[in-house]
Coordinates of C-alpha atoms in Angstrom, one line a residue:
M1 CA -6.5 1.3 22.2
A2 CA -5.9 -0.7 19.1
D3 CA -8.7 -3.0 17.9
R4 CA -7.1 -6.1 16.6
Y5 CA -10.2 -6.8 14.4
R6 CA -10.0 -3.4 12.6
F7 CA -7.6 -2.9 9.6
G8 CA -6.1 0.2 8.1
A9 CA -4.4 0.9 4.8
V10 CA -1.4 3.0 3.9
I11 CA -1.0 3.9 0.2
P12 CA 2.4 5.4 -0.6
A13 CA 2.0 7.6 -3.7
A14 CA 4.8 10.2 -3.2
G15 CA 7.4 8.9 -5.7
L16 CA 8.8 10.5 -8.9
S17 CA 7.6 7.8 -11.3
S18 CA 11.1 8.2 -13.0
R19 CA 11.1 4.8 -14.7
M20 CA 7.6 5.2 -16.1
G21 CA 8.3 8.6 -17.8
A22 CA 4.8 9.6 -16.8
F23 CA 3.1 10.2 -13.5
K24 CA 2.0 6.7 -12.6
P25 CA -0.8 7.3 -10.1
L26 CA -2.9 9.4 -12.6
L27 CA -2.4 7.1 -15.6
P28 CA -5.8 5.9 -17.0
C29 CA -6.9 2.5 -15.7
G30 CA -10.2 1.3 -16.9
S31 CA -12.7 4.1 -16.3
S32 CA -10.6 5.6 -13.6
T33 CA -6.9 6.1 -12.8
V34 CA -4.3 3.7 -11.4
I35 CA -4.3 5.1 -7.9
E36 CA -8.1 5.4 -7.7
T37 CA -8.4 1.8 -8.7
A38 CA -6.0 0.7 -6.1
I39 CA -7.6 2.7 -3.3
N40 CA -11.1 1.5 -4.3
S41 CA -9.9 -2.1 -4.0
V42 CA -8.8 -1.7 -0.3
L43 CA -11.4 0.7 1.0
P44 CA -14.0 -2.0 1.7
Y45 CA -11.5 -3.7 4.0
A46 CA -10.0 -0.7 5.8
S47 CA -11.6 1.3 8.5
T48 CA -9.1 4.0 8.0
A49 CA -7.0 4.6 4.8
V50 CA -4.2 7.1 4.3
A51 CA -2.6 8.1 1.0
V52 CA 0.9 9.7 1.2
I53 CA 1.5 12.1 -1.6
G54 CA 4.6 14.1 -2.8
H55 CA 5.5 14.5 -6.4
Q56 CA 2.7 16.4 -8.3
G57 CA 1.0 16.5 -4.9
E58 CA -1.5 19.3 -5.5
K59 CA -2.8 17.6 -8.7
L60 CA -3.0 14.3 -6.9
R61 CA -4.7 15.8 -3.8
S62 CA -7.3 17.3 -6.0
V63 CA -8.2 14.0 -7.7
L64 CA -8.2 12.1 -4.5
T65 CA -10.3 14.6 -2.6
S66 CA -12.8 14.7 -5.4
S67 CA -13.1 10.9 -5.6
F68 CA -12.9 9.9 -1.9
N69 CA -13.7 13.0 0.2
D70 CA -13.8 11.9 3.9
K71 CA -13.2 8.2 3.1
L72 CA -9.4 8.9 2.7
T73 CA -6.9 10.8 4.7
I74 CA -4.2 12.5 2.6
V75 CA -0.8 13.4 4.0
T76 CA 2.2 14.9 2.3
N77 CA 5.8 13.7 2.3
P78 CA 7.7 17.0 1.8
D79 CA 11.0 15.1 1.3
Y80 CA 9.7 12.8 -1.4
A81 CA 12.5 13.5 -3.8
S82 CA 15.2 12.5 -1.3
T83 CA 13.6 9.7 0.7
D84 CA 12.3 6.2 0.0
M85 CA 9.0 4.5 0.7
L86 CA 9.9 4.0 4.4
R87 CA 9.5 7.7 5.1
S88 CA 6.1 7.8 3.4
V89 CA 5.0 4.8 5.4
Q90 CA 6.1 6.5 8.6
L91 CA 4.2 9.6 7.8
G92 CA 1.1 7.6 6.8
L93 CA 1.2 5.6 10.0
R94 CA 0.9 8.8 12.1
A95 CA -2.7 9.1 10.7
I96 CA -3.7 5.5 11.3
E97 CA -5.6 5.0 14.5
G98 CA -7.1 2.1 16.4
C99 CA -6.2 -0.8 14.1
G100 CA -4.8 -4.2 14.8
A101 CA -3.0 -4.3 11.4
F102 CA -2.6 -2.3 8.2
F103 CA -2.4 -3.2 4.5
L104 CA 0.6 -1.6 2.7
L105 CA -0.6 -1.0 -0.8
P106 CA 1.7 0.9 -3.2
A107 CA -0.3 3.3 -5.4
D108 CA 0.9 1.6 -8.6
M109 CA -0.8 -1.8 -7.9
P110 CA -4.3 -1.5 -9.4
L111 CA -5.0 -5.3 -9.9
I112 CA -5.5 -6.5 -6.3
K113 CA -8.8 -8.4 -6.1
P114 CA -11.2 -8.7 -3.1
R115 CA -10.3 -12.3 -2.4
V116 CA -6.7 -11.2 -1.7
Y117 CA -7.8 -8.9 1.2
E118 CA -10.2 -11.5 2.4
A119 CA -7.6 -14.2 2.5
L120 CA -5.1 -12.0 4.4
I121 CA -7.8 -11.0 6.9
A122 CA -8.8 -14.6 7.5
A123 CA -5.1 -15.5 8.2
F124 CA -4.6 -12.6 10.6
D125 CA -3.7 -13.7 14.2
D126 CA -1.0 -13.3 16.8
S127 CA 1.3 -15.9 15.3
A128 CA 3.0 -13.5 12.8
D129 CA 3.9 -9.9 12.4
V130 CA 3.6 -9.7 8.7
I131 CA 1.3 -11.8 6.4
Y132 CA 2.3 -11.9 2.7
P133 CA 0.1 -13.0 -0.2
V134 CA 2.1 -15.4 -2.4
F135 CA 1.6 -16.3 -6.1
D136 CA 3.7 -18.8 -8.0
G137 CA 6.2 -18.9 -5.1
R138 CA 6.7 -15.1 -5.0
R139 CA 5.6 -12.7 -2.3
G140 CA 3.5 -9.8 -3.4
H141 CA 1.4 -6.9 -2.2
P142 CA -0.3 -5.9 -0.1
P143 CA 1.3 -7.4 3.0
L144 CA -0.9 -7.2 6.1
I145 CA 1.4 -5.8 8.8
S146 CA 0.5 -6.1 12.5
C147 CA 0.4 -2.7 14.3
S148 CA 2.8 -4.3 16.9
V149 CA 5.5 -3.6 14.3
V150 CA 4.6 0.2 14.1
P151 CA 7.0 1.3 16.8
A152 CA 9.9 -0.4 15.0
I153 CA 8.9 1.2 11.7
M154 CA 8.6 4.7 13.3
E155 CA 12.0 4.5 15.0
Y156 CA 14.0 2.9 12.3
R157 CA 16.9 4.9 10.9
G158 CA 19.1 2.2 9.5
G159 CA 19.8 1.0 5.9
G160 CA 17.6 -1.2 3.7
G161 CA 14.4 0.7 4.2
L162 CA 11.1 -0.9 5.1
R163 CA 12.2 -4.3 3.7
A164 CA 15.0 -4.5 6.4
I165 CA 12.4 -4.1 9.1
L166 CA 9.9 -6.5 7.8
N167 CA 12.6 -9.1 7.0
S168 CA 13.5 -9.2 10.7
R169 CA 9.9 -10.0 11.8
V170 CA 7.9 -13.3 12.1
T171 CA 6.1 -13.8 8.8
K172 CA 3.3 -15.9 7.4
E173 CA 2.5 -16.6 3.8
V174 CA -0.9 -17.1 2.2
I175 CA -1.1 -18.8 -1.2
I176 CA -3.2 -16.7 -3.6
S177 CA -4.4 -17.6 -7.1
E178 CA -4.1 -14.0 -8.2
S179 CA -1.1 -12.8 -10.3
G180 CA -2.2 -9.2 -9.7
I181 CA -0.4 -9.2 -6.3
L182 CA 2.9 -9.1 -8.3
T183 CA 1.8 -6.5 -10.9
D184 CA 3.3 -3.1 -10.1
L185 CA 3.6 -0.5 -12.8
D186 CA 7.2 0.7 -12.9
T187 CA 7.8 1.0 -16.6
P188 CA 5.9 1.7 -19.8
Q189 CA 6.0 -2.0 -20.6
D190 CA 4.4 -2.8 -17.3
Y191 CA 1.6 -0.4 -18.0
E192 CA 1.0 -1.6 -21.6
A193 CA 0.7 -5.2 -20.2
I194 CA -2.4 -4.3 -18.1
K195 CA -4.3 -2.6 -20.8
P196 CA -7.3 -4.5 -22.2

């Protein structure tokens, strides 16, 4: 039975990093890597966390296993080259158990601060299916998605990917004073902008 007061996390990390020109998850970030920084940000708030790997999967698995051991479940999207994030999320959700909601945290978002998670958890109730952090009028990551939405995510086969599913649900927005919720690393310019 799902515990509405427990939260999970799905970290999609299967993509090709084609616009970056380098493998985004393992780029240096502070004293760690981009993906390790992202995962470390969410772990204190997630009773169960799942990373979904694909491209350069064995290298990534080695790093994540070394860093997180039993604190993180790792699953593989074997079709990463031909599918979008929705497929990775579906695979990740198979490993999420007993949670009332889950954070969806792309692996290329290393600047999420604790107050973001805390604000989303404080706003969690039965009035919305998806809670988005918002900075400067723009929705960012990670959304906190009620596990009541999981069946729809698992069954969806239409166009528009995960966004199409979430756009059809009841949403709530939480204003956040953290620009990091908008900072994903798609290009070399994005990456250069986060360097100290």
